[in-house]
Tab-separated table of C-alpha atoms in Angstrom:
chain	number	residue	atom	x	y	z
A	1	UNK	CA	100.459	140.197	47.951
A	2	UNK	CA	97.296	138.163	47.808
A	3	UNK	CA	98.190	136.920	44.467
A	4	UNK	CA	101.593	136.029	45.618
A	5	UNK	CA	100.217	133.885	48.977
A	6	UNK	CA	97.521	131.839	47.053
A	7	UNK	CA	100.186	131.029	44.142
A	8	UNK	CA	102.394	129.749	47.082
A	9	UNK	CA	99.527	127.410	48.356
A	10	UNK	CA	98.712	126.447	45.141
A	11	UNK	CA	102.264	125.033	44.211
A	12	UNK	CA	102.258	123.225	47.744
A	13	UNK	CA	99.097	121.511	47.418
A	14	UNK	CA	99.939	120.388	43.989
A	15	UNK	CA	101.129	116.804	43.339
A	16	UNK	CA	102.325	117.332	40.068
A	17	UNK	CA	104.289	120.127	41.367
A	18	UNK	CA	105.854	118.531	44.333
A	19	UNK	CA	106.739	115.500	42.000
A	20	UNK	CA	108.494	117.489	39.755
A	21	UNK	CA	110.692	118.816	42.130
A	22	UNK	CA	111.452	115.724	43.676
A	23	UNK	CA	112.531	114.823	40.058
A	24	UNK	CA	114.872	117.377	39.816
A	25	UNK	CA	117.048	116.896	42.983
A	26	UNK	CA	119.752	114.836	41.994
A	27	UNK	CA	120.369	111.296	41.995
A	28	UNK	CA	123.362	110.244	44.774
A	29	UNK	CA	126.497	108.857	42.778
A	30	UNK	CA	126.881	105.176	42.248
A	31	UNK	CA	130.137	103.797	43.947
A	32	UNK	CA	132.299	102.183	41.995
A	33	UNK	CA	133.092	98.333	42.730
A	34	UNK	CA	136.554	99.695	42.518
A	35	UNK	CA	135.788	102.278	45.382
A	36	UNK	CA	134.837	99.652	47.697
A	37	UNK	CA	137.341	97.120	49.677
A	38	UNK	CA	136.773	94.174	51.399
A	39	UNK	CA	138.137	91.673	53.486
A	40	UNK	CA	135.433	89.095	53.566
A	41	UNK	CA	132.811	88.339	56.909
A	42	UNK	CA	133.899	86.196	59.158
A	43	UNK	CA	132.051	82.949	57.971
A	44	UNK	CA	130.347	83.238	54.655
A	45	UNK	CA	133.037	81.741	51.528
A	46	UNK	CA	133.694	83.847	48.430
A	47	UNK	CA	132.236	82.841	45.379
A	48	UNK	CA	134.996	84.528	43.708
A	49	UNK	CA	138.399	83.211	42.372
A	50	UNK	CA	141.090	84.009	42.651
A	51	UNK	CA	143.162	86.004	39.204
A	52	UNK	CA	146.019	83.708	37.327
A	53	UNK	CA	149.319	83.772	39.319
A	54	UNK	CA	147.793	85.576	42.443
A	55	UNK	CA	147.792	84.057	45.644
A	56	UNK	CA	145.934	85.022	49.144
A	57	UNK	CA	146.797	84.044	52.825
A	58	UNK	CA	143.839	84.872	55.450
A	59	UNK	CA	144.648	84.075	58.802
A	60	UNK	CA	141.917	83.906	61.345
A	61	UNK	CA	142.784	84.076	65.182
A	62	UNK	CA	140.305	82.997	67.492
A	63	UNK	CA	138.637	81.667	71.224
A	64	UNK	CA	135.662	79.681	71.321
A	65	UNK	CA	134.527	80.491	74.709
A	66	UNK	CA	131.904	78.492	76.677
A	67	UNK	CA	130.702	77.463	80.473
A	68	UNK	CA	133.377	74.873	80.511
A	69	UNK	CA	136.341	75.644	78.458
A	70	UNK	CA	138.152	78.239	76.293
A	71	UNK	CA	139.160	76.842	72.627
A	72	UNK	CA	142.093	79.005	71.472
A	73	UNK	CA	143.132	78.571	67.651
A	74	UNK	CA	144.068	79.407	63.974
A	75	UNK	CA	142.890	78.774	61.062
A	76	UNK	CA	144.536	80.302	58.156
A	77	UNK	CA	143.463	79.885	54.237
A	78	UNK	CA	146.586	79.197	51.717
A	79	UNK	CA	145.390	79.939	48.228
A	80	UNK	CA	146.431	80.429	45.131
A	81	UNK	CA	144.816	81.108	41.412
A	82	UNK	CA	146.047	78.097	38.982
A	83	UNK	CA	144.064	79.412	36.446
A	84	UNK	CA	141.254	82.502	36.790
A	85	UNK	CA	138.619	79.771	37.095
A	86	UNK	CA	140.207	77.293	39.099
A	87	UNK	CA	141.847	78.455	43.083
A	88	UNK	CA	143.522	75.439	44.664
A	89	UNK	CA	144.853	75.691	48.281
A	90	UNK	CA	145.252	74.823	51.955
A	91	UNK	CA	144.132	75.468	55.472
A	92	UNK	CA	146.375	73.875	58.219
A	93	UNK	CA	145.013	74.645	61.929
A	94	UNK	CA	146.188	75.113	65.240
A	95	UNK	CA	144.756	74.859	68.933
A	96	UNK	CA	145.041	74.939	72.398
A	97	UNK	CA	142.283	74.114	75.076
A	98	UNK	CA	141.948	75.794	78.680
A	99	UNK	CA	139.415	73.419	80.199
A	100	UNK	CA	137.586	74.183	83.795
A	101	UNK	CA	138.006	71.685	86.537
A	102	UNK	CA	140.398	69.590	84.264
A	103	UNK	CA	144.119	69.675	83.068
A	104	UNK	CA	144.585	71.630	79.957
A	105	UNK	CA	146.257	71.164	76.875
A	106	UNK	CA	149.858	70.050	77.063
A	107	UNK	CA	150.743	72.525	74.229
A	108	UNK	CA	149.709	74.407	71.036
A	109	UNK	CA	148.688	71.542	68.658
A	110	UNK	CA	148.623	71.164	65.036
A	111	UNK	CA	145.199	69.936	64.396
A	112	UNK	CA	142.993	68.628	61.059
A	113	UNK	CA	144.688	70.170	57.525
A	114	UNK	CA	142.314	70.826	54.570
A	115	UNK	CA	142.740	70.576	51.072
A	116	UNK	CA	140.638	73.259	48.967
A	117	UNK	CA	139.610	73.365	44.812
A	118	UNK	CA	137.463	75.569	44.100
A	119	UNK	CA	136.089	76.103	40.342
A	120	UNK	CA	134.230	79.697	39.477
A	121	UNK	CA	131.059	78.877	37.241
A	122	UNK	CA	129.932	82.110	36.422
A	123	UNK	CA	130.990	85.732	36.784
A	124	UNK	CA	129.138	88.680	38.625
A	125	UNK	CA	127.530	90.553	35.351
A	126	UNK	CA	125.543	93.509	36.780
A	127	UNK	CA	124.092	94.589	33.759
A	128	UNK	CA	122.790	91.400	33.064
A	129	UNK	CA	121.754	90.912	36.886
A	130	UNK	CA	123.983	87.449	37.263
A	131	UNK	CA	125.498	86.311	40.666
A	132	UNK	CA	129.197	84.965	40.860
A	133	UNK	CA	128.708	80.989	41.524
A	134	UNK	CA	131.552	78.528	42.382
A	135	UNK	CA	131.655	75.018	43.136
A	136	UNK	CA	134.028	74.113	45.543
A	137	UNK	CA	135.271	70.674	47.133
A	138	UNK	CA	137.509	70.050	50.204
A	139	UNK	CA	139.005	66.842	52.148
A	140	UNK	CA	140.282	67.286	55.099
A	141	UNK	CA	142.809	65.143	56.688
A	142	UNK	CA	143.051	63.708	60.233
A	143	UNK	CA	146.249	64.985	61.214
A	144	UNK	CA	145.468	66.257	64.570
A	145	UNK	CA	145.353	63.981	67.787
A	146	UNK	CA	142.169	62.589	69.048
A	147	UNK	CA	142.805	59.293	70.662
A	148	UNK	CA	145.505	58.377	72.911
A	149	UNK	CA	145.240	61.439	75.013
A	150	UNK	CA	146.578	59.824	78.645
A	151	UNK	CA	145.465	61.912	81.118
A	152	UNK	CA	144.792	65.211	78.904
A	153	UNK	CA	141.933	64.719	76.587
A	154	UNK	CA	142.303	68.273	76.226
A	155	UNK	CA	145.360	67.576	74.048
A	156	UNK	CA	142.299	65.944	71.490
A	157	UNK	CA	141.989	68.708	68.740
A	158	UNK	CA	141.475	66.930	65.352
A	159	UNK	CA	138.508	64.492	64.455
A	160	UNK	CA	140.340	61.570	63.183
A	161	UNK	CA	138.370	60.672	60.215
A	162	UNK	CA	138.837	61.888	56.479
A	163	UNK	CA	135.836	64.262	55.630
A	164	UNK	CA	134.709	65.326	52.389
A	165	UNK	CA	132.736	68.673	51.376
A	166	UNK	CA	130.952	69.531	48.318
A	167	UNK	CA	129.960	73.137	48.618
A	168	UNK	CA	128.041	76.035	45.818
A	169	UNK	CA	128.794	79.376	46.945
A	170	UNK	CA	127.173	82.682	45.554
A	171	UNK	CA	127.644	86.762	45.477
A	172	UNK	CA	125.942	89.232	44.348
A	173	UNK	CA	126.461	92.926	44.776
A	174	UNK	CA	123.595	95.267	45.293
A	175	UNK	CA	122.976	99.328	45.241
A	176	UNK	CA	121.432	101.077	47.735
A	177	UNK	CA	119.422	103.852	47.489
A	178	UNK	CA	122.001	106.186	48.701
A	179	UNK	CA	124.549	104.890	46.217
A	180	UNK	CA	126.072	102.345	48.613
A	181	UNK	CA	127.062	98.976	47.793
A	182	UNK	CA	125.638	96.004	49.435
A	183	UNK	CA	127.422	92.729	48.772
A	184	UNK	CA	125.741	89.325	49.471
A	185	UNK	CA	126.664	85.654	49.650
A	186	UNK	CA	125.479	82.809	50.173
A	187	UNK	CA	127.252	79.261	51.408
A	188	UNK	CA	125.648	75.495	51.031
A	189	UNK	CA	127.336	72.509	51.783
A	190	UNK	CA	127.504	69.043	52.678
A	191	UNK	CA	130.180	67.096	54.326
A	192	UNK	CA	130.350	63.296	54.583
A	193	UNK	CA	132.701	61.422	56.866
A	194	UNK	CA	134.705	58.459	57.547
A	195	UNK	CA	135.053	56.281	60.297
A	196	UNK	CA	138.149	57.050	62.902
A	197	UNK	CA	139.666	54.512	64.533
A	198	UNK	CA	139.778	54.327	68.668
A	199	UNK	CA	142.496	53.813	70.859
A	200	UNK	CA	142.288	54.135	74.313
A	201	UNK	CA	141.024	58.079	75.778
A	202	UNK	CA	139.690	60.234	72.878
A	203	UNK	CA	137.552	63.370	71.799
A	204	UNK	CA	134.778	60.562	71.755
A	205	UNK	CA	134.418	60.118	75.601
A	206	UNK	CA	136.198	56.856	75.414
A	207	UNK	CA	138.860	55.622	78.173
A	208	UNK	CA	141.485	53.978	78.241
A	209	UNK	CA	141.584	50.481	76.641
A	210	UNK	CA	138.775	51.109	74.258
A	211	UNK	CA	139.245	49.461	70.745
A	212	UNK	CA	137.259	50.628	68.307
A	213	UNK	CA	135.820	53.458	65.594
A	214	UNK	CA	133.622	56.247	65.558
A	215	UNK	CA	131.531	57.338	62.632
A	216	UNK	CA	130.419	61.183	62.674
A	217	UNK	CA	127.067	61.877	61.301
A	218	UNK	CA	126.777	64.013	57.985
A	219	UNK	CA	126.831	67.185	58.332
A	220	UNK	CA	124.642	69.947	56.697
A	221	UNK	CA	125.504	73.767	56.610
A	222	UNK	CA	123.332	77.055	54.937
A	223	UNK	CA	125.061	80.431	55.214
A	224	UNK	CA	124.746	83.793	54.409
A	225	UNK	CA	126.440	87.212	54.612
A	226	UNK	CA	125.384	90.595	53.932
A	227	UNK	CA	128.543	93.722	53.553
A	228	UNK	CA	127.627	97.334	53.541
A	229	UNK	CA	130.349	99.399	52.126
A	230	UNK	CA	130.432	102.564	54.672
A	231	UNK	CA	133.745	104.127	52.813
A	232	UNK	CA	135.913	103.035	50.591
A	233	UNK	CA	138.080	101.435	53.587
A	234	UNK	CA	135.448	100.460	55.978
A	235	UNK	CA	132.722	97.787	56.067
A	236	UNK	CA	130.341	96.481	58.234
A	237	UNK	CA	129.649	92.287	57.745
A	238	UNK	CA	126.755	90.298	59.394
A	239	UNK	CA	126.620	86.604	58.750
A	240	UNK	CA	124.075	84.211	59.495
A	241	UNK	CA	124.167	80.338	59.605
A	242	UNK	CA	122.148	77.430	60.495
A	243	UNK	CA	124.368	73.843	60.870
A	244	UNK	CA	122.758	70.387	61.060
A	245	UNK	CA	125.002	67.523	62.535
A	246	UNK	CA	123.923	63.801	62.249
A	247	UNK	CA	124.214	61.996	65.151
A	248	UNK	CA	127.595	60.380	65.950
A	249	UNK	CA	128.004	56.572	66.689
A	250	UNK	CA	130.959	54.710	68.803
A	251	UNK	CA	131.581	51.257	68.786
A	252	UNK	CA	134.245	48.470	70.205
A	253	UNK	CA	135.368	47.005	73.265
A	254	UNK	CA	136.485	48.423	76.646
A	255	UNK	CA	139.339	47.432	78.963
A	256	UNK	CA	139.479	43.813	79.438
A	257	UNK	CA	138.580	42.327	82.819
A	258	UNK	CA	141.696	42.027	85.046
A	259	UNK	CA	140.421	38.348	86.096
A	260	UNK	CA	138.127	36.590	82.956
A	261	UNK	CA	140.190	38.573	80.557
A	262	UNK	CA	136.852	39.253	78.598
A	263	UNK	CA	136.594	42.862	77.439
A	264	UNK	CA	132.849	44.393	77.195
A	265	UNK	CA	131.231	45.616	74.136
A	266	UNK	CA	131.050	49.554	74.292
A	267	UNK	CA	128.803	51.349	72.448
A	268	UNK	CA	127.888	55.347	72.725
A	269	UNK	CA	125.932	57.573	70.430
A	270	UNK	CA	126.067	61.230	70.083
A	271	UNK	CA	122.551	62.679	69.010
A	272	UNK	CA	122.364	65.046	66.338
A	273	UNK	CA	122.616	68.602	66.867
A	274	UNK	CA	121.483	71.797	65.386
A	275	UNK	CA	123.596	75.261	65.899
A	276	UNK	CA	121.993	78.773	64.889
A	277	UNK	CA	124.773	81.273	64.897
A	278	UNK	CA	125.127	85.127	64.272
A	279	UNK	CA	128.650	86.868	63.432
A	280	UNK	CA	128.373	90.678	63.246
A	281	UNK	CA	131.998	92.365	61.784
A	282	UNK	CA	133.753	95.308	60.968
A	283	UNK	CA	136.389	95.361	58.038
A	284	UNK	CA	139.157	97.806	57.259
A	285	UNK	CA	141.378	97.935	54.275
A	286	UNK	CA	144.769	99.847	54.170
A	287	UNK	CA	145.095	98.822	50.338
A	288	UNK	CA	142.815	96.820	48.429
A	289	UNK	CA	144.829	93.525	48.808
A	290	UNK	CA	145.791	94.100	52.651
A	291	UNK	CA	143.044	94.407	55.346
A	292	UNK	CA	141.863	93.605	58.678
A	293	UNK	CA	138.579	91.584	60.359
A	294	UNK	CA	137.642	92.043	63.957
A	295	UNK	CA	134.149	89.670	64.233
A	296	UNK	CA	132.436	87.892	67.052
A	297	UNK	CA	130.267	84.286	66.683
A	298	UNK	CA	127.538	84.353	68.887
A	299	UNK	CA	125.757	80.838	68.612
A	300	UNK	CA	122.683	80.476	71.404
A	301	UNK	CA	121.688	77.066	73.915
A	302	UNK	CA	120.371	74.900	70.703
A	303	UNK	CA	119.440	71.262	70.396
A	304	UNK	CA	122.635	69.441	71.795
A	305	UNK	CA	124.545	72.687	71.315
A	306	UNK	CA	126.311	74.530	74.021
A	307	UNK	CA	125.824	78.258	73.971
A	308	UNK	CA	129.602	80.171	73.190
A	309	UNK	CA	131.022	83.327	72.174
A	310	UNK	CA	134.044	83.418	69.988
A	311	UNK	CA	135.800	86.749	69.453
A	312	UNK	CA	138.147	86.698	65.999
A	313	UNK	CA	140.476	88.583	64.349
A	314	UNK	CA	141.655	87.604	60.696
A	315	UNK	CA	144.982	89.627	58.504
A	316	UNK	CA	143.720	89.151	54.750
A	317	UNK	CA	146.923	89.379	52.029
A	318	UNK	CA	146.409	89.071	48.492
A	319	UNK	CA	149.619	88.830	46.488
């Protein structure tokens, strides 16, 4: 009995003991990249393209609420695989505003279309440790109103200038501990704009009889995502992003004097901002090409931002 009690204390004091029956319990299963599905967070791009032939349609549903007005729209992403390197597409937007204190929109409006190429440089290689990385380029086009509002500026849901974004986008997928997979991306971009010509009231604080142009600032924007597959149907997303926007510059001439007929120079200037945001998510998959995204932006009081909330949901189809 004494033996037996100082042979148990022996083999519990022992490190090389307790080691090598940690080493014996078994390792928890990898999961398959096949075992996990995804719809994507709610701002972080893919890095991914999209297969020869196959074509996706994401549509996001949303409200940017703040202190002074609720911005309801859509977004929705058009895209299809020309080859399995190259996805071309669209993403034509809608909106509505309910402003406080002020008349609202007139009506749902169709606001700024982009155009979307996107070319896949390399392909996730876990073996080899290698990220997915894709160049991407979009122009979007100034097809929703912004000047000649009347009496509703909130009818003013589109820019009015051409933009142009280069973008590199990266994901990686990780393994935790428990066998879990852990998907990552990251988003950088630039977008440079044109100048939009003024008339009259616009989403530039002009008023009526203003002739002129704005030029928006360039605009800077980091990203990143994380994804932890909880089942095969169910993830939980977190993104995080930090957006720079150069400051904005008006210029032209007001409403000419009813009796010298001379209309004064206006100019206005928009300082830059900066906007920190945070957008946790949950994902569910019925299949692996049909799933749904219920998210939430939460972007804080910044430097010439407004603090908001914006509650989303988002249908994502591949075909």
């Amino acid at each position: 009995m004494r033996a037996g009690v100082l042979l148990s204390w022996a083999l519990a004091l022992c490190p090389a003991a307790a080691s090598a029956q940690a080493i014996d319990l078994p390792a928890p299963a990898r999961q398959a990249l096949s075992d996990a599905w995804w719809t994507g967070p709610m701002l972080t791009n893919s890095a991914a393209t999209l297969p020869h032939g196959h074509a996706l349609i994401e549509t996001y549903v949303y409200d940017v609420h703040s202190a002074r007005a609720d911005s309801i729209g859509s977004l929705t992403y058009m895209l299809y695989g020309v080859t399995d390197a190259l996805t071309l597409g669209l993403k034509p937007s809608f909106g509505f505003n309910a402003v406080k204190g002020a008349r609202d929109s007139s009506g749902v409006g169709f606001g700024d279309l982009t155009l979307q190429a996107q070319y896949r440089l390399t392909s996730f290689d876990a073996a080899r440790g290698i990220p997915a990385l894709a160049i991407s380029i979009q122009e979007t086009m100034p097809t929703g109103r912004y000047d000649r509002l009347g009496a509703r500026p909130a009818d003013g849901i589109g820019g009015g200038a051409w933009g142009t974004t280069v973008a590199l986008y990266a994901q990686h997928y990780f393994w935790l501990p428990n066998g879990r997979i852990l998907r990552g991306r990251i988003n950088v971009s630039e977008t440079f704009s044109g100048k939009a010509p003024l008339h009259d009231v616009s989403v530039y604080g002009t008023g009526e009889g203003f002739r002129g142009a704005a030029r928006p600032g360039r605009s800077f924007y980091l990203g990143g995502s994380l994804e932890y597959s909880v089942t095969k149907r169910w993830v939980l997303g977190l993104d995080s992003t930090w957006s720079h926007n150069g400051a904005t510059r008006v210029s032209g001439l007001g409403m000419p004097d009813p009796v010298t007929g001379v209309a004064p120079p206006v100019r206005l200037e928009y300082g830059p901002s900066d906007a920190f945001a945070l957008a946790p998510a949950i994902e569910y998959s019925w299949t692996p090409n049909l799933g749904v995204l219920l998210a939430a932006r939460f972007i804080p009081k910044g430097h010439n931002v407004a603090p908001s909330v914006t509650p989303a949901v988002a249908i994502n189809a591949v075909f």
